[in-house]
Tab-separated table of C-alpha atoms and ligand atoms in Angstrom:
chain	number	residue	atom	x	y	z
A	1	MET	CA	-15.662	3.617	-14.580
A	2	LEU	CA	-13.414	3.463	-11.484
A	3	LYS	CA	-10.889	6.287	-11.370
A	4	GLY	CA	-7.451	5.138	-10.287
A	5	ALA	CA	-4.126	6.820	-9.624
A	6	ILE	CA	-0.663	5.360	-9.419
A	7	ILE	CA	2.014	6.504	-6.970
A	8	GLY	CA	5.523	5.558	-8.121
A	9	CYS	CA	6.326	5.610	-11.834
A	10	GLY	CA	9.536	3.584	-11.929
A	11	PHE	CA	10.524	0.292	-13.545
A	12	PHE	CA	7.588	-1.917	-12.598
A	13	ALA	CA	4.875	0.768	-12.922
A	14	ALA	CA	4.934	0.344	-16.710
A	15	ASN	CA	3.329	-3.092	-16.271
A	16	HIS	CA	0.634	-1.767	-13.911
A	17	LEU	CA	-0.189	1.102	-16.273
A	18	ALA	CA	-0.396	-1.131	-19.330
A	19	ALA	CA	-2.555	-3.615	-17.419
A	20	TRP	CA	-4.968	-0.854	-16.285
A	21	ARG	CA	-5.492	0.042	-19.952
A	22	LEU	CA	-6.582	-3.531	-20.678
A	23	ILE	CA	-9.057	-3.796	-17.820
A	24	ASP	CA	-12.676	-2.820	-18.390
A	25	GLY	CA	-14.132	-0.687	-15.655
A	26	ALA	CA	-10.994	1.142	-14.493
A	27	GLU	CA	-8.919	4.009	-15.843
A	28	THR	CA	-5.793	5.808	-14.670
A	29	VAL	CA	-6.690	9.459	-14.161
A	30	ALA	CA	-3.655	10.601	-12.176
A	31	VAL	CA	-0.004	9.619	-11.819
A	32	CYS	CA	2.425	10.692	-9.123
A	33	ASP	CA	6.168	10.454	-8.699
A	34	THR	CA	8.515	12.700	-6.751
A	35	ASP	CA	10.578	12.622	-9.957
A	36	ARG	CA	8.545	14.785	-12.362
A	37	ALA	CA	10.160	13.372	-15.507
A	38	ARG	CA	9.107	9.855	-14.500
A	39	ALA	CA	5.562	10.991	-13.727
A	40	GLU	CA	5.342	12.760	-17.098
A	41	ALA	CA	6.627	9.671	-18.930
A	42	ALA	CA	3.998	7.570	-17.131
A	43	ALA	CA	1.231	10.045	-17.990
A	44	ALA	CA	2.205	9.716	-21.652
A	45	ALA	CA	1.205	6.044	-21.417
A	46	THR	CA	-2.348	6.982	-20.286
A	47	ASP	CA	-5.293	8.846	-21.810
A	48	GLY	CA	-4.252	12.173	-20.333
A	49	ALA	CA	-3.730	11.406	-16.631
A	50	THR	CA	-2.934	14.446	-14.462
A	51	VAL	CA	0.668	14.606	-13.268
A	52	PHE	CA	1.523	15.095	-9.578
A	53	THR	CA	4.844	15.136	-7.753
A	54	ASP	CA	3.334	15.049	-4.271
A	55	ALA	CA	0.980	12.268	-3.177
A	56	ALA	CA	-0.668	14.394	-0.447
A	57	THR	CA	-1.585	17.053	-3.016
A	58	MET	CA	-2.944	14.401	-5.364
A	59	LEU	CA	-5.113	12.800	-2.680
A	60	ALA	CA	-6.381	16.223	-1.586
A	61	THR	CA	-7.327	17.375	-5.086
A	62	ALA	CA	-8.053	14.451	-7.400
A	63	GLU	CA	-11.314	12.520	-7.235
A	64	LEU	CA	-10.182	8.930	-6.898
A	65	ASP	CA	-11.819	5.525	-6.424
A	66	PHE	CA	-8.467	3.875	-5.624
A	67	VAL	CA	-4.719	4.379	-5.571
A	68	ASP	CA	-2.088	1.894	-6.675
A	69	VAL	CA	1.200	2.319	-4.774
A	70	ILE	CA	4.186	1.102	-6.834
A	71	THR	CA	7.070	2.430	-4.755
A	72	THR	CA	9.642	0.423	-2.782
A	73	ALA	CA	8.836	-0.724	0.765
A	74	PRO	CA	10.124	2.175	2.949
A	75	SER	CA	7.493	4.583	1.523
A	76	HIS	CA	4.545	2.157	1.732
A	77	ARG	CA	3.348	2.971	5.247
A	78	PRO	CA	3.086	6.779	4.855
A	79	LEU	CA	1.428	6.398	1.438
A	80	VAL	CA	-1.070	3.734	2.524
A	81	GLU	CA	-1.925	5.719	5.675
A	82	LEU	CA	-2.408	8.810	3.514
A	83	ALA	CA	-4.868	6.929	1.295
A	84	ALA	CA	-6.671	5.584	4.379
A	85	ARG	CA	-7.020	9.116	5.814
A	86	HIS	CA	-8.715	10.131	2.557
A	87	ARG	CA	-10.892	6.972	2.649
A	88	VAL	CA	-9.490	5.848	-0.716
A	89	PRO	CA	-9.075	2.076	-1.311
A	90	VAL	CA	-5.443	1.187	-1.862
A	91	ILE	CA	-3.257	-1.385	-3.594
A	92	CYS	CA	0.288	-1.685	-2.284
A	93	GLN	CA	3.201	-3.359	-4.064
A	94	LYS	CA	5.282	-6.047	-2.368
A	95	PRO	CA	7.285	-6.272	-0.152
A	96	PHE	CA	4.370	-4.882	1.846
A	97	ALA	CA	6.584	-3.420	4.593
A	98	PRO	CA	10.134	-3.361	5.919
A	99	THR	CA	8.880	-4.270	9.427
A	100	MET	CA	5.969	-6.219	10.901
A	101	GLU	CA	5.010	-3.091	12.846
A	102	ASP	CA	4.561	-1.115	9.594
A	103	ALA	CA	2.593	-3.944	7.992
A	104	GLN	CA	0.201	-4.210	10.952
A	105	ALA	CA	-0.163	-0.399	11.120
A	106	MET	CA	-1.255	-0.269	7.441
A	107	VAL	CA	-3.784	-3.065	7.932
A	108	ASP	CA	-5.150	-1.316	11.049
A	109	ALA	CA	-5.308	2.120	9.357
A	110	CYS	CA	-7.303	0.743	6.411
A	111	ALA	CA	-9.553	-1.367	8.639
A	112	SER	CA	-10.453	1.574	10.857
A	113	ALA	CA	-11.042	3.803	7.829
A	114	GLY	CA	-13.184	1.045	6.309
A	115	VAL	CA	-11.205	0.983	3.043
A	116	PRO	CA	-10.065	-2.130	1.148
A	117	LEU	CA	-6.323	-2.802	1.069
A	118	MET	CA	-4.755	-5.294	-1.340
A	119	VAL	CA	-1.091	-6.243	-1.554
A	120	HIS	CA	-0.022	-6.590	-5.191
A	121	GLU	CA	1.170	-10.183	-4.572
A	122	ASN	CA	0.943	-11.330	-8.167
A	123	PHE	CA	2.704	-14.709	-8.265
A	124	ARG	CA	-0.400	-16.656	-7.229
A	125	TRP	CA	-2.162	-14.933	-10.141
A	126	GLN	CA	0.157	-16.559	-12.719
A	127	SER	CA	-2.042	-18.916	-14.720
A	128	PRO	CA	0.454	-21.855	-14.686
A	129	LEU	CA	0.395	-21.771	-10.872
A	130	MET	CA	-3.389	-21.444	-10.870
A	131	ALA	CA	-3.478	-24.571	-13.058
A	132	VAL	CA	-1.416	-26.458	-10.437
A	133	LYS	CA	-3.791	-25.291	-7.705
A	134	LYS	CA	-6.740	-26.537	-9.764
A	135	VAL	CA	-5.199	-30.011	-10.036
A	136	ILE	CA	-4.821	-30.127	-6.228
A	137	GLU	CA	-8.349	-28.829	-5.618
A	138	ALA	CA	-9.794	-31.398	-8.039
A	139	GLY	CA	-8.237	-34.133	-5.874
A	140	GLU	CA	-6.240	-35.552	-8.807
A	141	ILE	CA	-3.088	-36.142	-6.738
A	142	GLY	CA	-4.907	-36.958	-3.493
A	143	GLU	CA	-3.779	-35.333	-0.229
A	144	PRO	CA	-0.601	-33.251	-0.802
A	145	SER	CA	2.236	-34.165	1.544
A	146	TYR	CA	5.331	-32.599	-0.065
A	147	ALA	CA	6.016	-29.554	-2.217
A	148	ARG	CA	9.096	-28.149	-3.839
A	149	ILE	CA	8.824	-24.562	-5.042
A	150	GLN	CA	11.894	-23.433	-6.894
A	151	PHE	CA	13.101	-20.268	-8.650
A	152	ARG	CA	16.794	-20.397	-9.539
A	153	HIS	CA	18.415	-18.308	-12.262
A	154	ALA	CA	21.219	-15.904	-13.102
A	155	TYR	CA	19.223	-13.313	-15.088
A	156	ASP	CA	20.617	-9.817	-14.488
A	157	ILE	CA	17.912	-8.327	-12.251
A	158	TYR	CA	20.212	-5.513	-11.114
A	159	THR	CA	20.095	-3.440	-14.315
A	160	ASN	CA	16.342	-2.798	-14.056
A	161	GLN	CA	16.332	-2.697	-10.245
A	162	PRO	CA	19.717	-1.211	-9.231
A	163	TYR	CA	18.525	-0.694	-5.630
A	164	LEU	CA	18.597	-4.482	-5.129
A	165	LYS	CA	22.394	-4.581	-5.284
A	166	THR	CA	22.823	-2.715	-2.020
A	167	GLU	CA	19.879	-4.212	-0.095
A	168	PRO	CA	21.175	-5.989	3.010
A	169	GLN	CA	17.994	-8.115	2.853
A	170	LEU	CA	17.875	-9.197	-0.756
A	171	ALA	CA	16.487	-12.477	-2.067
A	172	ILE	CA	13.972	-13.390	0.657
A	173	MET	CA	12.534	-9.858	0.736
A	174	ASP	CA	12.422	-9.460	-3.052
A	175	LEU	CA	11.595	-12.939	-4.365
A	176	GLY	CA	11.221	-15.334	-1.435
A	177	ILE	CA	8.196	-13.310	-0.362
A	178	HIS	CA	6.382	-14.448	-3.550
A	179	LEU	CA	7.422	-18.079	-3.098
A	180	LEU	CA	6.436	-18.175	0.574
A	181	ASP	CA	3.057	-16.793	-0.458
A	182	LEU	CA	2.833	-19.574	-3.062
A	183	ALA	CA	3.648	-22.173	-0.400
A	184	ARG	CA	0.668	-20.888	1.621
A	185	TYR	CA	-1.540	-20.751	-1.493
A	186	LEU	CA	-0.709	-24.292	-2.629
A	187	MET	CA	-0.112	-26.125	0.673
A	188	GLY	CA	-1.999	-24.185	3.344
A	189	GLU	CA	-0.719	-22.170	6.298
A	190	ALA	CA	2.853	-22.738	7.438
A	191	THR	CA	3.412	-23.512	11.112
A	192	ARG	CA	7.227	-23.602	11.309
A	193	LEU	CA	10.239	-22.850	9.136
A	194	HIS	CA	13.954	-23.339	8.980
A	195	CYS	CA	16.004	-21.142	6.662
A	196	ARG	CA	19.578	-21.108	5.360
A	197	THR	CA	20.948	-18.192	3.351
A	198	GLN	CA	24.075	-17.801	1.215
A	199	ARG	CA	25.671	-14.840	-0.505
A	200	ILE	CA	27.356	-16.280	-3.570
A	201	ASN	CA	27.627	-13.196	-5.800
A	202	PRO	CA	30.389	-11.007	-4.294
A	203	ASP	CA	28.921	-7.896	-5.984
A	204	VAL	CA	25.712	-7.763	-3.925
A	205	ALA	CA	25.222	-6.850	-0.270
A	206	GLY	CA	22.482	-9.290	0.695
A	207	GLU	CA	21.711	-12.998	0.506
A	208	ASP	CA	21.216	-14.258	-3.057
A	209	CYS	CA	20.672	-18.002	-2.507
A	210	VAL	CA	18.148	-19.306	-0.006
A	211	THR	CA	16.795	-22.675	1.136
A	212	ILE	CA	13.707	-22.798	3.360
A	213	LEU	CA	11.985	-25.839	4.841
A	214	LEU	CA	8.378	-25.282	5.914
A	215	ASP	CA	5.969	-27.351	8.008
A	216	HIS	CA	2.314	-26.906	7.137
A	217	ALA	CA	-0.794	-27.326	9.260
A	218	GLY	CA	-1.898	-30.912	8.674
A	219	GLY	CA	1.615	-32.359	8.427
A	220	ALA	CA	2.730	-31.550	4.857
A	221	VAL	CA	6.197	-30.115	4.267
A	222	SER	CA	7.566	-27.867	1.563
A	223	LEU	CA	10.985	-26.902	0.372
A	224	VAL	CA	11.255	-23.394	-1.050
A	225	ASP	CA	14.586	-22.714	-2.714
A	226	PHE	CA	15.676	-19.828	-4.857
A	227	SER	CA	18.793	-18.234	-6.214
A	228	PHE	CA	19.916	-15.199	-8.205
A	229	PHE	CA	23.236	-16.885	-9.065
A	230	THR	CA	22.457	-20.237	-10.661
A	231	LYS	CA	24.399	-20.668	-13.877
A	232	LEU	CA	22.608	-22.988	-16.280
A	233	GLU	CA	21.329	-23.200	-19.837
A	234	PRO	CA	18.549	-22.637	-20.668
A	235	ASP	CA	17.982	-20.195	-17.833
A	236	PRO	CA	14.353	-20.650	-16.728
A	237	PHE	CA	13.871	-17.035	-15.512
A	238	PRO	CA	11.207	-15.950	-14.585
A	239	GLN	CA	9.501	-19.315	-14.193
A	240	THR	CA	8.614	-20.847	-10.863
A	241	LEU	CA	9.128	-24.613	-10.999
A	242	VAL	CA	6.912	-26.725	-8.763
A	243	ARG	CA	6.583	-30.350	-7.725
A	244	ILE	CA	3.797	-31.426	-5.398
A	245	GLU	CA	3.420	-35.012	-4.303
A	246	GLY	CA	0.145	-36.350	-2.952
A	247	THR	CA	-1.263	-39.647	-1.768
A	248	ARG	CA	-2.392	-40.569	-5.326
A	249	GLY	CA	-0.023	-38.775	-7.659
A	250	THR	CA	2.320	-35.878	-8.387
A	251	VAL	CA	1.866	-32.576	-10.191
A	252	GLU	CA	4.907	-30.871	-11.672
A	253	LEU	CA	5.284	-27.485	-13.285
A	254	LEU	CA	8.340	-27.971	-15.469
A	255	ALA	CA	10.523	-25.553	-17.429
A	256	GLY	CA	8.810	-24.386	-20.614
A	257	TYR	CA	5.424	-24.162	-18.821
A	258	ARG	CA	4.743	-27.869	-19.119
A	259	MET	CA	2.449	-29.187	-16.406
A	260	ARG	CA	2.765	-32.920	-15.819
A	261	VAL	CA	0.314	-34.837	-13.650
A	262	SER	CA	1.180	-38.472	-13.005
A	263	GLY	CA	0.822	-41.478	-10.740
A	264	PRO	CA	1.581	-45.170	-10.941
A	265	GLY	CA	0.695	-46.245	-14.490
A	266	TRP	CA	-0.781	-42.930	-15.643
A	267	SER	CA	0.352	-39.493	-16.713
A	268	ARG	CA	-0.827	-36.492	-18.653
A	269	GLU	CA	0.923	-33.359	-19.815
A	270	GLU	CA	-0.520	-29.919	-20.529
A	271	ASP	CA	0.969	-26.792	-22.047
A	272	VAL	CA	0.108	-24.075	-19.503
A	273	GLU	CA	2.180	-21.263	-21.006
A	274	PRO	CA	0.359	-17.945	-20.537
A	275	ALA	CA	-0.486	-15.793	-23.523
A	276	VAL	CA	1.726	-12.752	-24.048
A	277	PRO	CA	-0.387	-9.699	-23.137
A	278	PRO	CA	-0.621	-7.080	-25.934
A	279	PHE	CA	1.831	-4.838	-24.048
A	280	GLY	CA	4.111	-7.717	-23.064
A	281	ALA	CA	7.103	-9.654	-24.304
A	282	LYS	CA	8.799	-12.950	-23.501
A	283	PRO	CA	10.220	-13.948	-21.053
A	284	TRP	CA	8.208	-11.466	-18.971
A	285	HIS	CA	4.748	-12.554	-20.220
A	286	ASN	CA	4.248	-14.800	-17.232
A	287	ILE	CA	4.666	-11.897	-14.794
A	288	GLN	CA	2.844	-9.422	-17.032
A	289	GLU	CA	-0.201	-11.692	-17.373
A	290	SER	CA	-0.375	-12.039	-13.577
A	291	VAL	CA	-0.375	-8.246	-13.202
A	292	VAL	CA	-3.450	-8.039	-15.431
A	293	ASN	CA	-5.106	-10.882	-13.482
A	294	ILE	CA	-4.553	-9.394	-10.029
A	295	GLN	CA	-5.640	-5.887	-11.082
A	296	ARG	CA	-8.779	-7.315	-12.684
A	297	HIS	CA	-9.449	-9.154	-9.409
A	298	TRP	CA	-9.131	-5.828	-7.550
A	299	VAL	CA	-11.758	-4.197	-9.766
A	300	GLU	CA	-14.094	-7.178	-9.279
A	301	CYS	CA	-13.594	-7.022	-5.496
A	302	LEU	CA	-14.265	-3.268	-5.350
A	303	ARG	CA	-17.428	-3.801	-7.399
A	304	ALA	CA	-18.640	-6.734	-5.289
A	305	GLY	CA	-17.483	-5.353	-1.939
A	306	SER	CA	-15.517	-8.565	-1.364
A	307	GLU	CA	-12.075	-9.009	0.209
A	308	PRO	CA	-9.168	-9.430	-2.234
A	309	ALA	CA	-7.373	-12.817	-2.059
A	310	THR	CA	-4.144	-11.035	-1.152
A	311	SER	CA	-5.648	-8.451	1.208
A	312	GLY	CA	-3.351	-6.641	3.623
A	313	ALA	CA	-4.635	-8.914	6.409
A	314	ASP	CA	-3.830	-12.028	4.368
A	315	ASN	CA	-0.385	-10.735	3.473
A	316	LEU	CA	0.534	-10.316	7.153
A	317	LYS	CA	0.888	-14.122	7.200
A	318	THR	CA	3.247	-14.070	4.202
A	319	ILE	CA	5.406	-11.234	5.465
A	320	ASP	CA	5.572	-12.856	8.892
A	321	LEU	CA	7.231	-15.854	7.179
A	322	VAL	CA	9.722	-13.478	5.539
A	323	PHE	CA	10.800	-11.998	8.884
A	324	LYS	CA	10.904	-15.466	10.464
A	325	ALA	CA	13.116	-16.700	7.602
A	326	TYR	CA	15.646	-13.940	8.307
A	327	GLN	CA	15.493	-14.683	12.026
A	328	SER	CA	15.944	-18.410	11.422
A	329	ALA	CA	18.923	-17.823	9.107
A	330	GLU	CA	20.516	-15.538	11.681
A	331	THR	CA	20.012	-17.779	14.693
A	332	GLY	CA	20.296	-21.160	12.949
A	333	ARG	CA	17.055	-22.191	14.668
A	334	ALA	CA	13.722	-23.419	13.342
A	335	LEU	CA	10.927	-20.998	14.261
B	401	NAD	N1	5.705	-8.356	-8.427
B	401	NAD	C1	6.716	-8.247	-9.259
B	401	NAD	O1	6.884	-9.090	-10.123
B	401	NAD	C2	7.644	-7.059	-9.135
B	401	NAD	C3	8.676	-6.853	-10.073
B	401	NAD	C4	9.488	-5.734	-9.917
B	401	NAD	C5	9.300	-4.856	-8.861
B	401	NAD	N2	8.304	-5.105	-7.959
B	401	NAD	C6	8.130	-4.227	-6.786
B	401	NAD	O2	7.629	-2.961	-7.208
B	401	NAD	C7	8.089	-1.938	-6.321
B	401	NAD	C8	8.689	-0.807	-7.155
B	401	NAD	O3	9.811	-1.334	-7.833
B	401	NAD	P1	10.498	-0.562	-9.058
B	401	NAD	O4	11.591	-1.444	-9.520
B	401	NAD	O5	9.476	-0.057	-9.987
B	401	NAD	O6	11.175	0.673	-8.247
B	401	NAD	P2	11.704	2.043	-8.872
B	401	NAD	O7	12.701	2.559	-7.908
B	401	NAD	O8	12.087	1.847	-10.305
B	401	NAD	O9	10.398	2.971	-8.864
B	401	NAD	C9	9.839	3.498	-7.700
B	401	NAD	C10	9.391	4.919	-8.005
B	401	NAD	O10	8.681	5.416	-6.870
B	401	NAD	C11	8.992	6.796	-6.737
B	401	NAD	N3	8.683	7.185	-5.345
B	401	NAD	C12	9.295	6.763	-4.213
B	401	NAD	N4	8.699	7.314	-3.135
B	401	NAD	C13	7.692	8.096	-3.592
B	401	NAD	C14	6.691	8.904	-2.978
B	401	NAD	N5	6.641	9.043	-1.649
B	401	NAD	N6	5.802	9.550	-3.758
B	401	NAD	C15	5.859	9.427	-5.113
B	401	NAD	N7	6.764	8.664	-5.760
B	401	NAD	C16	7.669	8.021	-5.015
B	401	NAD	C17	10.465	6.888	-7.104
B	401	NAD	O11	10.825	8.190	-7.483
B	401	NAD	C18	10.539	5.883	-8.268
B	401	NAD	O12	10.349	6.519	-9.518
B	401	NAD	C19	9.130	-2.604	-5.396
B	401	NAD	O13	8.584	-2.752	-4.107
B	401	NAD	C20	9.433	-3.942	-6.049
B	401	NAD	O14	9.717	-4.991	-5.130
B	401	NAD	C21	7.474	-6.172	-8.094
């Protein structure tokens, strides 16, 4: 049984903890938060994990096979470097880092310590999006040439994550990062992007509506657009809607988790709605299921000694697109 510890016991940690309980071969033996009450509440959701309020003390005293960092980005680098110094494999939540320099430093620290590093980039582990990928890989739509990846809603994200309201870099850093990763996952590496941002909601500091055009190696293009201020009914939150056109047909992931694959004179439709995990609830089941999937993948990778799909090194390419998107929006130039 792999012994894991979590660092950061806030809003999203509840999903990680519940997922760890479902996964064979791993258990949470320690929890850490600088806020003791939060750490104690998290420990109550485990089979007697030891409570820590200081990550350095935990790494120095607990016997761990991995740590799972679930704090916000500014604390990622010191925590990941701490794990690397102790030669403990580490998972790090997204956004991986507030700067490219921090992201590269974490990848380098883990590489030189010889420890695996995975970014908890869970969107590509949502089963509806994996179903779309399968259609592409099976060649059903031919060679993809165009993608639209969309996530527009007006769900109140600020109650659970109040820190988002004051973030000067909001939607690209928080959500666009997932969608840019999906663009890479579904369409291959991006070679150029052009980004436009808007701040529609007057109550938030950062951009909350974003439109990004990407070029991909091989000539395909994708449009990634997302918004935290789209008023419509029914609100599709938290579904990612996708349309990918290829030389033979089109695959669409439509609201209500309906996947439609069609071409001239033919079509088929599949219900790809994920099951609600035992700890989960709608409409979050889609995200919650992906948390179980990515954490299970981590355990399998540790066992096999293989590199996680969203390793730190892989995620450098996603976070690079995030920083380029901000730069493009600021300068008005394609990069
Ligand atoms: N993938 C997803 O679907 C998804 C959804 C929500 C949040 N997230 C990400 O998860 C991360 C955490 O978000 P959250 O909403 O849970 O934040 P949060 O503020 O609710 O929780 C973070 C916790 O970390 C603790 N912490 C901070 N620095 C620490 C340190 N050095 N040592 C120990 N504890 C420390 C804080 O006290 C806090 O309790 C964010 O980066 C966010 O983007 C991902």
